[in-house]
XYZ file of C-alpha atoms in Angstrom:
743
model
C 83.144 8.892 -202.849
C 84.410 9.212 -199.320
C 86.901 11.777 -200.465
C 84.051 14.039 -201.664
C 82.359 13.728 -198.317
C 85.488 14.690 -196.496
C 85.924 17.693 -198.700
C 82.368 18.811 -197.968
C 82.930 18.353 -194.239
C 86.064 20.396 -194.424
C 84.141 23.145 -196.188
C 81.391 23.018 -193.639
C 83.961 23.125 -190.864
C 85.272 26.276 -192.440
C 81.799 27.884 -191.948
C 81.858 27.118 -188.279
C 79.553 24.147 -188.514
C 80.217 20.655 -187.388
C 78.481 17.483 -188.552
C 79.070 13.909 -188.355
C 78.200 11.151 -190.719
C 76.430 8.196 -189.110
C 78.271 4.986 -189.848
C 76.373 2.421 -191.859
C 75.188 -0.551 -190.009
C 76.632 -3.767 -191.291
C 75.041 -7.176 -190.813
C 75.858 -10.563 -192.074
C 73.130 -12.639 -193.307
C 73.147 -16.090 -194.589
C 70.928 -18.956 -195.183
C 71.337 -22.559 -194.649
C 72.358 -24.527 -197.546
C 72.785 -21.296 -199.521
C 75.741 -19.276 -200.597
C 78.240 -17.649 -198.213
C 77.450 -14.714 -195.927
C 75.901 -11.448 -197.415
C 76.787 -7.889 -196.211
C 73.715 -5.686 -195.344
C 73.943 -1.749 -195.167
C 71.596 0.964 -193.799
C 71.228 4.377 -195.489
C 73.627 7.103 -194.257
C 72.287 10.314 -192.645
C 73.640 13.704 -191.353
C 73.506 14.854 -187.765
C 73.915 18.717 -187.533
C 75.163 20.435 -184.389
C 74.650 24.223 -183.798
C 77.903 26.131 -183.909
C 78.542 29.730 -182.877
C 81.165 32.063 -184.303
C 82.149 35.232 -182.508
C 81.564 38.299 -184.620
C 84.536 40.373 -185.574
C 86.875 37.607 -184.331
C 90.508 38.653 -184.643
C 92.323 35.837 -182.747
C 95.673 34.219 -183.733
C 94.039 31.160 -185.212
C 92.420 31.620 -188.550
C 88.820 30.779 -188.955
C 87.593 30.129 -192.445
C 84.412 32.108 -192.368
C 84.892 34.003 -195.550
C 84.423 37.489 -193.969
C 83.725 39.235 -190.639
C 80.066 39.035 -189.536
C 77.962 41.903 -188.061
C 74.927 40.891 -186.032
C 73.380 44.335 -186.446
C 73.409 43.778 -190.191
C 72.350 40.079 -190.168
C 71.691 38.067 -187.040
C 71.648 34.514 -188.605
C 72.349 32.605 -191.813
C 70.473 29.595 -193.238
C 72.595 27.128 -195.288
C 71.751 24.089 -197.432
C 74.145 21.020 -197.640
C 74.005 18.042 -199.925
C 76.291 15.020 -200.647
C 77.177 14.724 -204.337
C 79.067 12.038 -206.215
C 82.227 13.754 -207.359
C 82.646 11.510 -210.357
C 79.156 11.708 -211.652
C 78.066 14.852 -209.793
C 74.955 12.942 -208.853
C 73.305 13.833 -205.517
C 73.729 11.053 -203.111
C 70.988 12.335 -200.796
C 68.440 15.176 -200.525
C 69.632 18.694 -199.439
C 69.744 19.369 -195.713
C 69.255 22.825 -194.009
C 71.304 24.151 -191.092
C 71.303 27.638 -189.348
C 74.260 29.783 -188.348
C 73.465 32.407 -185.613
C 75.799 35.369 -185.039
C 76.476 35.964 -181.359
C 76.202 39.656 -180.243
C 78.972 41.678 -178.638
C 78.719 45.293 -177.284
C 79.935 47.167 -180.325
C 77.256 49.924 -180.700
C 76.976 53.031 -178.478
C 73.583 54.500 -177.555
C 72.277 57.320 -179.799
C 69.460 59.932 -179.428
C 67.600 59.979 -182.760
C 65.413 62.986 -181.807
C 68.127 65.148 -180.288
C 68.939 67.903 -179.694
C 65.886 68.737 -177.655
C 64.098 72.020 -176.813
C 61.724 72.378 -173.908
C 59.887 75.072 -171.973
C 58.928 75.182 -168.337
C 57.311 78.046 -166.387
C 59.560 79.979 -164.118
C 59.050 79.577 -160.390
C 58.034 75.924 -160.926
C 58.202 73.490 -158.034
C 60.955 70.872 -157.669
C 60.272 67.792 -159.759
C 58.254 69.545 -162.448
C 58.549 67.471 -165.603
C 60.334 69.305 -168.405
C 60.824 66.725 -171.199
C 61.620 63.030 -171.786
C 64.657 62.016 -173.819
C 65.052 58.547 -175.376
C 68.203 56.793 -176.607
C 68.464 53.652 -178.748
C 71.170 50.902 -178.698
C 71.556 48.690 -181.759
C 72.986 45.756 -179.733
C 70.914 42.683 -178.852
C 68.813 43.478 -175.792
C 68.158 39.807 -175.211
C 71.807 38.877 -174.811
C 73.757 40.332 -171.948
C 73.714 44.024 -170.960
C 74.862 45.392 -174.275
C 71.546 47.285 -174.774
C 70.744 48.096 -171.129
C 70.880 51.946 -170.889
C 71.237 54.301 -167.928
C 70.622 58.158 -168.213
C 72.660 60.742 -166.312
C 73.060 64.562 -166.369
C 76.481 65.660 -167.497
C 75.780 69.429 -167.525
C 72.816 71.324 -166.049
C 73.171 70.556 -162.383
C 71.890 71.600 -159.930
C 68.968 73.018 -161.896
C 67.726 69.854 -163.588
C 67.802 66.075 -163.049
C 66.999 63.067 -165.195
C 65.416 59.728 -164.368
C 68.079 56.981 -165.023
C 65.679 54.463 -166.501
C 62.997 56.614 -168.240
C 65.026 59.650 -169.318
C 62.475 62.169 -167.940
C 64.106 65.544 -167.247
C 62.753 67.401 -164.181
C 63.454 70.612 -162.302
C 65.855 70.105 -159.421
C 65.580 73.417 -157.549
C 62.581 75.705 -156.794
C 61.939 79.349 -157.787
C 63.965 79.516 -160.931
C 63.544 83.144 -162.063
C 63.282 83.940 -165.762
C 64.342 87.531 -165.105
C 67.636 86.144 -163.645
C 68.328 83.445 -166.261
C 65.947 82.665 -169.048
C 67.658 79.735 -170.832
C 69.548 76.625 -169.676
C 71.584 74.091 -171.652
C 71.349 70.593 -170.163
C 73.557 67.682 -171.413
C 72.081 64.173 -170.945
C 74.168 60.991 -171.297
C 72.943 57.456 -172.035
C 75.369 54.551 -171.214
C 74.892 50.831 -171.958
C 76.083 47.818 -169.947
C 73.829 49.158 -167.202
C 76.156 52.068 -166.688
C 79.073 49.863 -165.620
C 82.670 50.269 -166.511
C 83.440 49.415 -170.106
C 80.005 50.332 -171.406
C 79.531 52.574 -174.458
C 77.751 55.955 -174.128
C 76.064 58.711 -176.157
C 74.844 62.186 -175.222
C 72.421 64.900 -176.346
C 71.546 68.472 -175.357
C 68.291 69.814 -174.015
C 67.726 73.592 -174.258
C 65.320 74.537 -171.498
C 63.612 77.970 -171.668
C 61.799 79.414 -168.701
C 58.450 80.884 -169.713
C 57.272 84.086 -168.038
C 54.696 84.337 -165.266
C 53.432 87.517 -163.617
C 55.682 87.339 -160.606
C 56.966 90.953 -160.646
C 54.917 94.049 -159.706
C 55.299 97.311 -161.686
C 57.760 99.844 -160.342
C 58.185 103.522 -161.210
C 61.867 104.309 -161.762
C 61.425 107.679 -160.037
C 59.129 108.925 -157.327
C 58.385 112.385 -158.817
C 57.588 113.400 -162.409
C 57.484 117.064 -163.469
C 55.811 118.382 -166.624
C 54.807 121.758 -168.035
C 51.978 122.778 -170.358
C 50.915 126.041 -171.982
C 47.648 127.449 -170.738
C 46.300 127.643 -174.299
C 46.576 123.867 -174.720
C 43.144 122.493 -175.470
C 41.529 119.344 -174.127
C 43.304 116.213 -175.340
C 46.735 117.848 -175.573
C 49.521 115.470 -174.501
C 51.349 116.705 -171.396
C 53.820 113.807 -170.914
C 54.432 110.061 -170.631
C 54.915 107.924 -167.535
C 56.213 104.339 -167.574
C 56.356 101.931 -164.684
C 58.938 99.234 -165.221
C 57.847 95.593 -165.196
C 60.413 92.905 -166.096
C 57.671 90.493 -167.051
C 56.742 89.882 -170.667
C 53.612 90.066 -172.802
C 50.276 90.252 -171.049
C 52.002 89.897 -167.701
C 53.515 93.357 -168.196
C 50.315 95.170 -169.235
C 49.444 98.062 -166.944
C 46.657 100.510 -166.248
C 47.202 104.041 -164.951
C 44.918 106.211 -162.835
C 45.032 109.562 -161.049
C 44.442 109.207 -157.302
C 43.900 112.848 -156.272
C 40.723 114.713 -157.114
C 42.251 118.001 -158.159
C 44.430 116.308 -160.741
C 41.612 114.238 -162.208
C 39.544 117.385 -162.811
C 42.158 119.116 -164.960
C 43.999 116.110 -166.406
C 43.352 112.558 -167.485
C 45.679 109.591 -167.968
C 45.296 106.589 -170.240
C 47.409 103.671 -171.429
C 49.011 103.687 -174.856
C 48.305 101.074 -177.505
C 51.208 98.893 -176.292
C 49.801 98.779 -172.761
C 53.028 99.992 -171.194
C 53.077 103.820 -171.052
C 50.698 106.175 -169.291
C 49.661 109.194 -171.428
C 48.906 112.320 -169.385
C 46.601 114.733 -171.296
C 44.667 117.931 -170.642
C 41.078 117.340 -169.662
C 39.687 120.877 -169.424
C 41.010 124.339 -170.426
C 43.750 125.703 -168.199
C 44.203 129.267 -166.996
C 47.548 130.580 -165.845
C 45.938 133.538 -164.118
C 43.664 131.247 -162.099
C 46.070 128.391 -161.243
C 49.702 127.994 -162.120
C 50.484 124.409 -161.075
C 48.873 121.056 -160.221
C 50.214 118.247 -157.995
C 48.698 114.784 -157.820
C 49.594 111.090 -157.605
C 49.458 108.467 -160.351
C 49.081 104.720 -159.748
C 50.226 101.942 -162.105
C 48.608 98.486 -161.733
C 49.020 95.186 -163.592
C 45.878 94.289 -165.456
C 46.443 90.507 -165.209
C 47.328 89.197 -161.734
C 48.025 85.521 -161.021
C 46.664 84.592 -157.551
C 49.471 82.045 -157.138
C 51.980 84.860 -156.848
C 50.123 87.330 -154.646
C 52.620 86.531 -151.894
C 55.251 88.403 -153.880
C 53.585 91.713 -152.988
C 50.957 94.149 -154.337
C 51.171 94.411 -158.096
C 50.972 98.230 -158.264
C 53.082 101.305 -157.601
C 52.475 105.026 -157.009
C 54.412 108.102 -158.175
C 53.890 111.856 -157.692
C 53.279 114.215 -160.642
C 53.608 117.994 -160.761
C 52.358 119.953 -163.791
C 53.315 123.610 -164.176
C 50.985 125.837 -166.257
C 52.874 128.294 -168.461
C 51.571 131.710 -169.355
C 50.822 132.487 -173.021
C 49.450 135.490 -174.911
C 45.684 135.097 -174.936
C 42.992 136.824 -176.926
C 40.347 138.863 -175.130
C 37.795 136.826 -173.248
C 34.094 137.767 -173.298
C 32.116 137.764 -170.102
C 29.647 135.322 -171.667
C 30.040 132.447 -174.042
C 27.088 133.792 -176.078
C 24.757 136.778 -175.811
C 20.983 136.900 -176.213
C 19.562 140.396 -176.731
C 16.121 141.713 -177.704
C 14.745 144.918 -179.222
C 11.168 145.866 -180.207
C 10.376 146.265 -183.863
C 9.696 149.627 -185.537
C 12.039 151.464 -183.187
C 13.879 154.496 -184.469
C 17.495 154.090 -185.634
C 19.952 154.374 -182.794
C 17.836 152.409 -180.311
C 19.963 150.655 -177.706
C 19.931 146.866 -178.068
C 22.492 145.756 -175.491
C 26.185 145.571 -174.705
C 28.952 142.971 -174.916
C 32.101 143.085 -172.866
C 35.532 141.440 -173.098
C 38.831 141.866 -171.276
C 42.489 140.954 -171.725
C 43.304 138.260 -169.187
C 47.031 138.943 -169.411
C 46.598 142.685 -168.901
C 43.128 143.589 -167.656
C 43.783 147.313 -168.155
C 44.549 146.876 -171.862
C 41.864 148.533 -174.053
C 39.667 146.399 -176.279
C 38.126 147.325 -179.636
C 34.810 145.824 -180.820
C 33.441 145.294 -184.334
C 30.701 143.337 -186.101
C 31.834 140.916 -188.796
C 30.209 142.098 -192.073
C 29.083 138.664 -193.190
C 26.981 138.236 -190.039
C 25.042 141.478 -190.683
C 24.817 141.815 -194.479
C 21.888 144.274 -194.280
C 23.762 146.576 -191.871
C 20.915 146.643 -189.379
C 23.138 147.170 -186.322
C 26.190 149.118 -185.238
C 28.560 148.690 -182.288
C 30.582 151.192 -180.339
C 34.262 150.258 -180.786
C 35.192 151.354 -177.248
C 32.462 149.911 -175.015
C 30.704 147.254 -177.166
C 27.272 148.964 -177.140
C 25.025 147.629 -179.911
C 22.382 149.886 -181.479
C 19.952 149.673 -184.389
C 20.737 151.374 -187.665
C 17.337 150.946 -189.372
C 13.851 150.170 -188.029
C 13.339 146.416 -187.683
C 10.326 144.416 -188.824
C 9.600 141.240 -186.911
C 7.383 139.894 -189.668
C 10.330 140.109 -192.067
C 12.999 138.694 -189.771
C 12.720 137.589 -186.161
C 16.329 136.689 -185.302
C 19.552 138.471 -186.206
C 22.687 136.437 -185.484
C 25.724 138.698 -185.224
C 29.379 137.814 -184.734
C 31.165 140.403 -182.621
C 34.961 140.549 -182.767
C 37.036 141.789 -179.829
C 40.628 142.816 -180.572
C 43.415 144.017 -178.318
C 44.394 147.547 -179.174
C 48.135 146.949 -178.868
C 48.073 143.542 -180.603
C 45.641 143.076 -183.464
C 46.623 139.416 -183.784
C 45.021 138.694 -180.412
C 41.305 138.616 -181.211
C 38.301 136.559 -180.237
C 34.689 136.487 -181.331
C 31.334 135.749 -179.757
C 27.862 135.023 -181.088
C 25.182 137.632 -180.358
C 21.577 136.605 -181.068
C 19.195 139.572 -181.284
C 15.490 138.869 -181.204
C 13.032 141.305 -182.747
C 10.084 141.717 -180.380
C 6.638 141.958 -181.856
C 4.335 144.978 -181.826
C 0.771 145.128 -183.046
C 1.535 146.795 -186.382
C -0.330 144.537 -188.823
C -4.073 144.552 -189.386
C -5.711 141.134 -189.672
C -6.579 139.872 -193.137
C -8.452 137.011 -194.700
C -6.381 133.880 -194.943
C -7.162 133.667 -198.681
C -9.437 135.292 -201.268
C -12.873 133.766 -200.885
C -15.047 133.299 -204.001
C -17.878 130.936 -203.167
C -21.409 130.175 -204.315
C -24.813 129.289 -202.969
C -27.531 127.304 -204.638
C -30.653 129.214 -205.537
C -32.640 126.487 -203.817
C -30.681 126.648 -200.537
C -32.688 126.771 -197.340
C -32.415 129.778 -194.991
C -29.607 129.508 -192.439
C -27.491 127.188 -194.599
C -23.686 127.439 -194.133
C -22.114 128.874 -197.254
C -18.452 129.246 -196.324
C -16.146 129.233 -193.288
C -13.997 132.348 -193.438
C -10.634 132.341 -191.666
C -8.566 135.341 -190.666
C -4.792 135.744 -190.492
C -2.803 138.110 -188.298
C 0.941 138.337 -188.979
C 1.554 139.570 -185.445
C 2.273 137.143 -182.610
C -0.620 135.491 -180.822
C 0.494 136.983 -177.512
C 0.133 140.507 -178.896
C -3.277 139.979 -180.480
C -5.021 137.149 -178.683
C -7.615 136.591 -181.367
C -9.270 138.190 -184.392
C -12.925 139.118 -184.596
C -14.942 139.138 -187.840
C -18.187 140.945 -188.534
C -20.377 141.152 -191.615
C -23.117 143.592 -192.725
C -25.739 144.271 -190.089
C -29.394 145.148 -190.363
C -32.523 143.530 -191.709
C -31.569 144.323 -195.296
C -28.388 142.245 -195.226
C -28.375 139.532 -197.865
C -26.015 137.298 -195.854
C -25.171 136.748 -192.220
C -21.610 136.532 -190.804
C -21.290 134.759 -187.457
C -18.019 135.136 -185.517
C -16.729 131.767 -184.241
C -14.345 133.492 -181.776
C -11.402 131.388 -182.905
C -10.151 133.540 -185.740
C -12.855 132.348 -188.124
C -16.454 133.195 -189.076
C -19.319 131.364 -190.750
C -21.044 132.870 -193.780
C -24.717 131.896 -193.579
C -27.782 132.348 -195.725
C -30.230 134.538 -193.776
C -33.781 133.594 -193.063
C -34.812 135.884 -195.842
C -33.309 134.593 -199.103
C -31.213 136.962 -201.169
C -33.092 138.472 -204.109
C -32.103 136.865 -207.404
C -29.799 138.846 -209.695
C -27.284 138.217 -212.446
C -24.131 139.642 -210.797
C -22.502 137.940 -207.757
C -22.888 139.403 -204.282
C -19.948 141.156 -202.622
C -20.194 140.629 -198.883
C -18.054 143.093 -196.843
C -16.217 141.600 -193.858
C -14.687 143.716 -191.109
C -11.736 142.265 -189.172
C -10.011 143.597 -186.043
C -7.645 142.267 -183.407
C -7.385 142.885 -179.677
C -3.898 144.278 -179.596
C -2.644 147.596 -178.311
C -3.439 149.572 -180.332
C -6.148 147.569 -182.069
C -5.744 147.101 -185.844
C -8.632 146.534 -188.237
C -9.251 146.021 -191.938
C -12.080 145.324 -194.352
C -12.259 142.541 -196.903
C -14.829 141.284 -199.401
C -16.209 137.812 -199.985
C -17.719 137.047 -203.416
C -20.872 134.924 -203.396
C -22.505 133.739 -206.620
C -26.058 132.422 -206.760
C -26.007 129.303 -208.985
C -28.407 126.705 -210.256
C -27.512 123.384 -208.679
C -28.224 119.762 -209.445
C -30.093 117.548 -207.001
C -26.788 116.300 -205.554
C -25.726 119.876 -204.734
C -23.125 120.311 -207.520
C -23.208 123.474 -209.625
C -25.020 123.264 -212.909
C -24.612 126.882 -213.989
C -24.272 130.299 -212.453
C -26.206 133.373 -213.502
C -23.172 135.558 -214.219
C -22.158 133.173 -217.010
C -25.572 133.350 -218.585
C -25.371 137.153 -218.687
C -22.352 137.029 -220.981
C -24.285 135.390 -223.895
C -26.664 137.423 -226.119
C -30.325 136.666 -225.729
C -31.423 133.836 -227.933
C -27.874 132.619 -228.803
C -26.104 129.682 -227.330
C -22.415 129.491 -226.632
C -21.776 127.298 -229.676
C -23.496 129.732 -232.004
C -21.495 132.614 -230.567
C -18.248 130.757 -231.173
C -19.219 129.977 -234.775
C -19.927 133.669 -235.447
C -16.575 134.696 -234.005
C -14.798 132.088 -236.138
C -16.408 133.339 -239.353
C -15.561 136.942 -238.624
C -11.941 136.016 -237.958
C -11.702 134.105 -241.239
C -13.044 137.085 -243.237
C -10.575 139.446 -241.597
C -7.708 137.119 -242.465
C -8.766 137.003 -246.143
C -8.996 140.794 -246.344
C -5.541 141.253 -244.861
C -4.069 138.705 -247.290
C -5.707 140.412 -250.296
C -4.416 143.844 -249.339
C -0.904 142.489 -248.791
C -0.835 140.877 -252.264
C -1.953 144.083 -253.979
C 0.631 146.130 -252.137
C 3.387 143.736 -253.088
C 2.395 143.911 -256.762
C 2.378 147.704 -256.798
C 5.774 147.904 -255.154
C 7.227 145.565 -257.776
C 5.946 147.819 -260.608
C 7.249 150.965 -258.955
C 10.697 149.482 -258.561
C 10.778 148.480 -262.208
C 9.789 151.972 -263.385
C 12.030 153.942 -261.040
C 15.150 151.861 -261.482
C 18.101 153.804 -262.897
C 21.137 152.184 -264.449
C 23.311 154.991 -263.147
C 23.171 153.518 -259.721
C 24.720 150.342 -261.084
C 27.562 152.297 -262.609
C 28.330 153.996 -259.309
C 28.135 150.825 -257.277
C 30.108 148.382 -259.396
C 32.248 150.308 -261.985
C 33.827 152.984 -259.808
C 37.559 152.784 -260.529
C 38.674 155.746 -258.431
C 40.861 158.618 -259.569
C 42.392 160.148 -256.485
C 41.607 163.666 -255.285
C 40.082 164.746 -258.568
C 37.792 161.739 -258.454
C 36.764 162.679 -254.902
C 35.893 166.145 -256.096
C 34.115 164.686 -259.070
C 31.694 162.603 -257.021
C 28.470 164.342 -256.157
C 25.687 162.697 -254.177
C 23.203 164.817 -256.044
C 23.664 162.517 -259.004
C 21.759 159.844 -257.139
C 18.753 162.031 -256.656
C 15.687 161.892 -258.855
C 16.456 163.999 -261.898
C 12.755 164.461 -262.622
C 12.517 167.315 -260.157
C 15.223 169.400 -261.887
C 14.298 172.724 -263.537
C 14.812 173.796 -267.170
C 18.375 173.964 -268.526
C 20.261 177.211 -268.132
C 20.767 179.154 -271.316
C 24.302 179.512 -272.528
C 27.069 177.448 -274.008
C 26.857 173.710 -273.547
C 28.521 172.381 -270.415
C 31.693 170.327 -270.458
C 31.061 166.591 -270.731
C 34.338 165.443 -269.254
C 34.386 167.215 -265.867
C 32.037 167.643 -262.949
C 29.754 170.598 -263.711
C 29.788 173.312 -261.084
C 26.047 173.768 -261.393
C 23.566 170.996 -261.921
C 22.030 171.207 -265.363
C 18.294 171.614 -265.136
C 16.244 168.887 -266.616
C 13.104 169.111 -268.665
C 10.010 167.431 -267.293
C 10.035 163.786 -268.266
C 7.197 162.838 -270.568
C 5.248 159.781 -269.711
C 7.416 156.745 -270.366
C 6.493 154.125 -272.890
C 4.844 150.998 -271.764
C 7.455 148.771 -273.456
C 10.409 147.961 -271.264
C 12.917 148.047 -274.160
C 11.778 151.508 -275.161
C 11.958 152.606 -271.529
C 15.564 151.455 -271.271
C 16.544 153.166 -274.491
C 14.969 156.362 -273.242
C 16.853 156.163 -269.973
C 20.153 155.543 -271.831
C 19.679 158.532 -274.070
C 18.913 160.757 -271.142
C 22.058 159.588 -269.383
C 24.188 160.251 -272.478
C 22.844 163.780 -272.847
C 23.121 164.637 -269.135
C 26.605 166.046 -268.307
C 26.012 165.956 -264.585
C 25.867 162.203 -264.170
C 28.864 160.037 -263.250
C 31.303 158.510 -263.906
C 33.492 161.568 -264.110
C 36.639 159.652 -263.400
C 36.452 157.828 -266.729
C 36.168 161.109 -268.549
C 38.898 162.808 -266.535
C 41.480 160.063 -266.402
C 41.190 158.418 -269.742
C 39.442 160.884 -272.030
C 40.661 164.355 -271.074
C 43.479 165.503 -273.391
C 43.952 168.977 -271.944
C 42.692 172.427 -272.880
C 43.257 174.170 -276.207
C 43.623 171.032 -278.328
C 42.715 171.535 -281.906
C 41.112 168.140 -282.061
C 38.878 168.628 -279.050
C 37.883 165.889 -276.711
C 38.463 162.251 -277.612
C 35.972 160.903 -275.161
C 33.300 158.614 -276.491
C 30.826 159.986 -274.009
C 30.069 162.812 -276.381
C 29.240 160.537 -279.271
C 25.696 159.944 -280.285
C 23.993 156.631 -279.676
C 21.893 154.671 -282.024
C 18.819 155.263 -279.950
C 19.339 158.972 -279.540
C 20.532 159.747 -283.076
C 23.061 162.300 -281.851
C 25.524 163.580 -284.469
C 29.268 162.803 -284.411
C 32.165 165.237 -284.410
C 31.672 168.438 -286.375
C 35.059 168.078 -288.068
C 35.946 165.169 -290.280
C 38.586 163.027 -288.631
C 40.179 162.306 -291.957
C 41.549 165.807 -292.002
C 43.556 165.229 -288.835
C 46.217 163.216 -290.505
C 47.478 159.629 -290.495
C 47.974 159.628 -286.758
C 44.198 159.687 -286.256
C 43.306 157.160 -288.936
C 42.414 154.453 -286.477
C 40.252 156.854 -284.500
C 38.531 157.943 -287.671
C 37.735 154.321 -288.470
C 36.160 153.919 -285.004
C 33.918 156.886 -285.662
C 32.835 155.547 -289.042
C 35.013 157.613 -291.323
C 35.782 156.121 -294.660
C 39.298 155.001 -295.333
C 40.891 157.080 -298.090
C 41.431 155.198 -301.311
C 44.881 153.920 -302.035
C 46.897 156.059 -304.501
């Protein structure tokens, strides 16, 4: 039992712990008269003492700790111990807890978890301006010794920056650091533990400090004089050149504005800043003229647009440079003495009337001759002409102001020795008015008056119109018929109008309307006058004054007939005429159909559809006379019968045709017989090409045209075909000859 306890103590001693077992208290007890003395024991207990083990101990004496300990990984250990009977493995007492704490040593250097650092500070900052704060961490125990006590120092970056030893705040160490001299600094900061003493561990980091720009530099022209040249023909807005004042600042601090200081330069040129805000653009402001002025000299100022008042002590933020612009000569077109011309000519003047004159000259060579012309499209009616040498404009035709008041011409001036140099000008010619138009009524007036109107009643206001200008004829006067017998009264209103009134004596009633003559005249020089007529109808009116009917309408209707009855009569007459025309047309159509049927000739069909053509002989055989009406032919000529197979040289006369039968079949048979007996009818080609066997044949013609038809009853050949021999047996059979009996 005690051996097991010793073994456990040895094991605990190996873990760096020390305990002692409290000895049991012994006592003897006895009783009088009883047995001998009895041994009494108290229960044993453990007394634990705290024991420290140095981490990473590497001394000569071994320590049974099982492994090296690292406080940064685990600062303490909690163990449980219990006495157990080795033989029975029965716990002799409850488990007891004891703690092992690892003592810290300085084995971890400081580190900067957020490094490296980047910071920005404005240039020209005062000494002590905070830049950034750096922070280092030490994994050692800050509560034990100085292992975690850090001190910050600057290793690289002096004398520009400093660092607070305890807080790590980096500050500027010198004033007026200029970004234009050095823009970026690399500062190395060190953190050392053990309060910075010898033997302490250290770590470092870098801080990149960038100086931000401030407007601490004024603009400066790199040269005091700029020279440019521009052609005199350059128009307004033409770029002459660029000017740039140098400013080492950046961004908005380098933006500049340019201006021209001298008056003479600002009149001819203008300067503006480009889109980047750095360059000054010098442009032409108004047209230049080499002959008038050949050069311009002026001063240009460049100024920063954004100025920081804190840096005004560094001087005025502007600079001035001189500019000289030379104007170069260039070939120029002729220049007119006026930008536009306004001429006038009275209307109705004879052709050749002088209108005015335009003039142009060559600025490069004033003695050079100029030729003038009018562009055709500006004078399409050819109303004007111009003298090519002196630019005199004259009329070609009389002008009429009432037709056209303004004529807008385009006159072209060209140098005689250089046709490419030309210019044009607008010439507006106004046609002046003359009193050449008589006044007229503004419109045709056809009015009425009620038959019950009272004397003096206004019938119509008549207005006059004068095509001439008001200044030429101030007003138009109107006058009606005068005298006591006048049916109406015309009163001049003296404003270009007149009132037509009913006189005190009413107009006598009549069917036709009244025609009231009106005389009009103006007050021009010479005065023009005309006469017009106003139609006035006397009508029957309703009580409200509207027209019920006028007497001229009643005159159109016959006495005793109303308008409806007259329309009915006209409708009936038209219907009868239509029926008559239809009846006549039907009868004429029927007669024409009968005439066509009677006069139709089958010979025409033969010519039109069965003409097979036979060459030259066929051409000679055709005679247009065959298409004529054979009824008008005379009696046949006496003599031998004509040939039936050739075109007869003389047309065979024809006997008068007896009246044809009424039956169509008989009429056709009659026409066929006449065609068979007529040798002058076509087709001759059939006879000539296929039926003509030559002259002097003993058998005669073989044509079937000479054979008789059933209708005509004409006889066949005079000779029997049987006598012609076996070669003509087939032909004899066709003509009805009997076949000889077999021997």
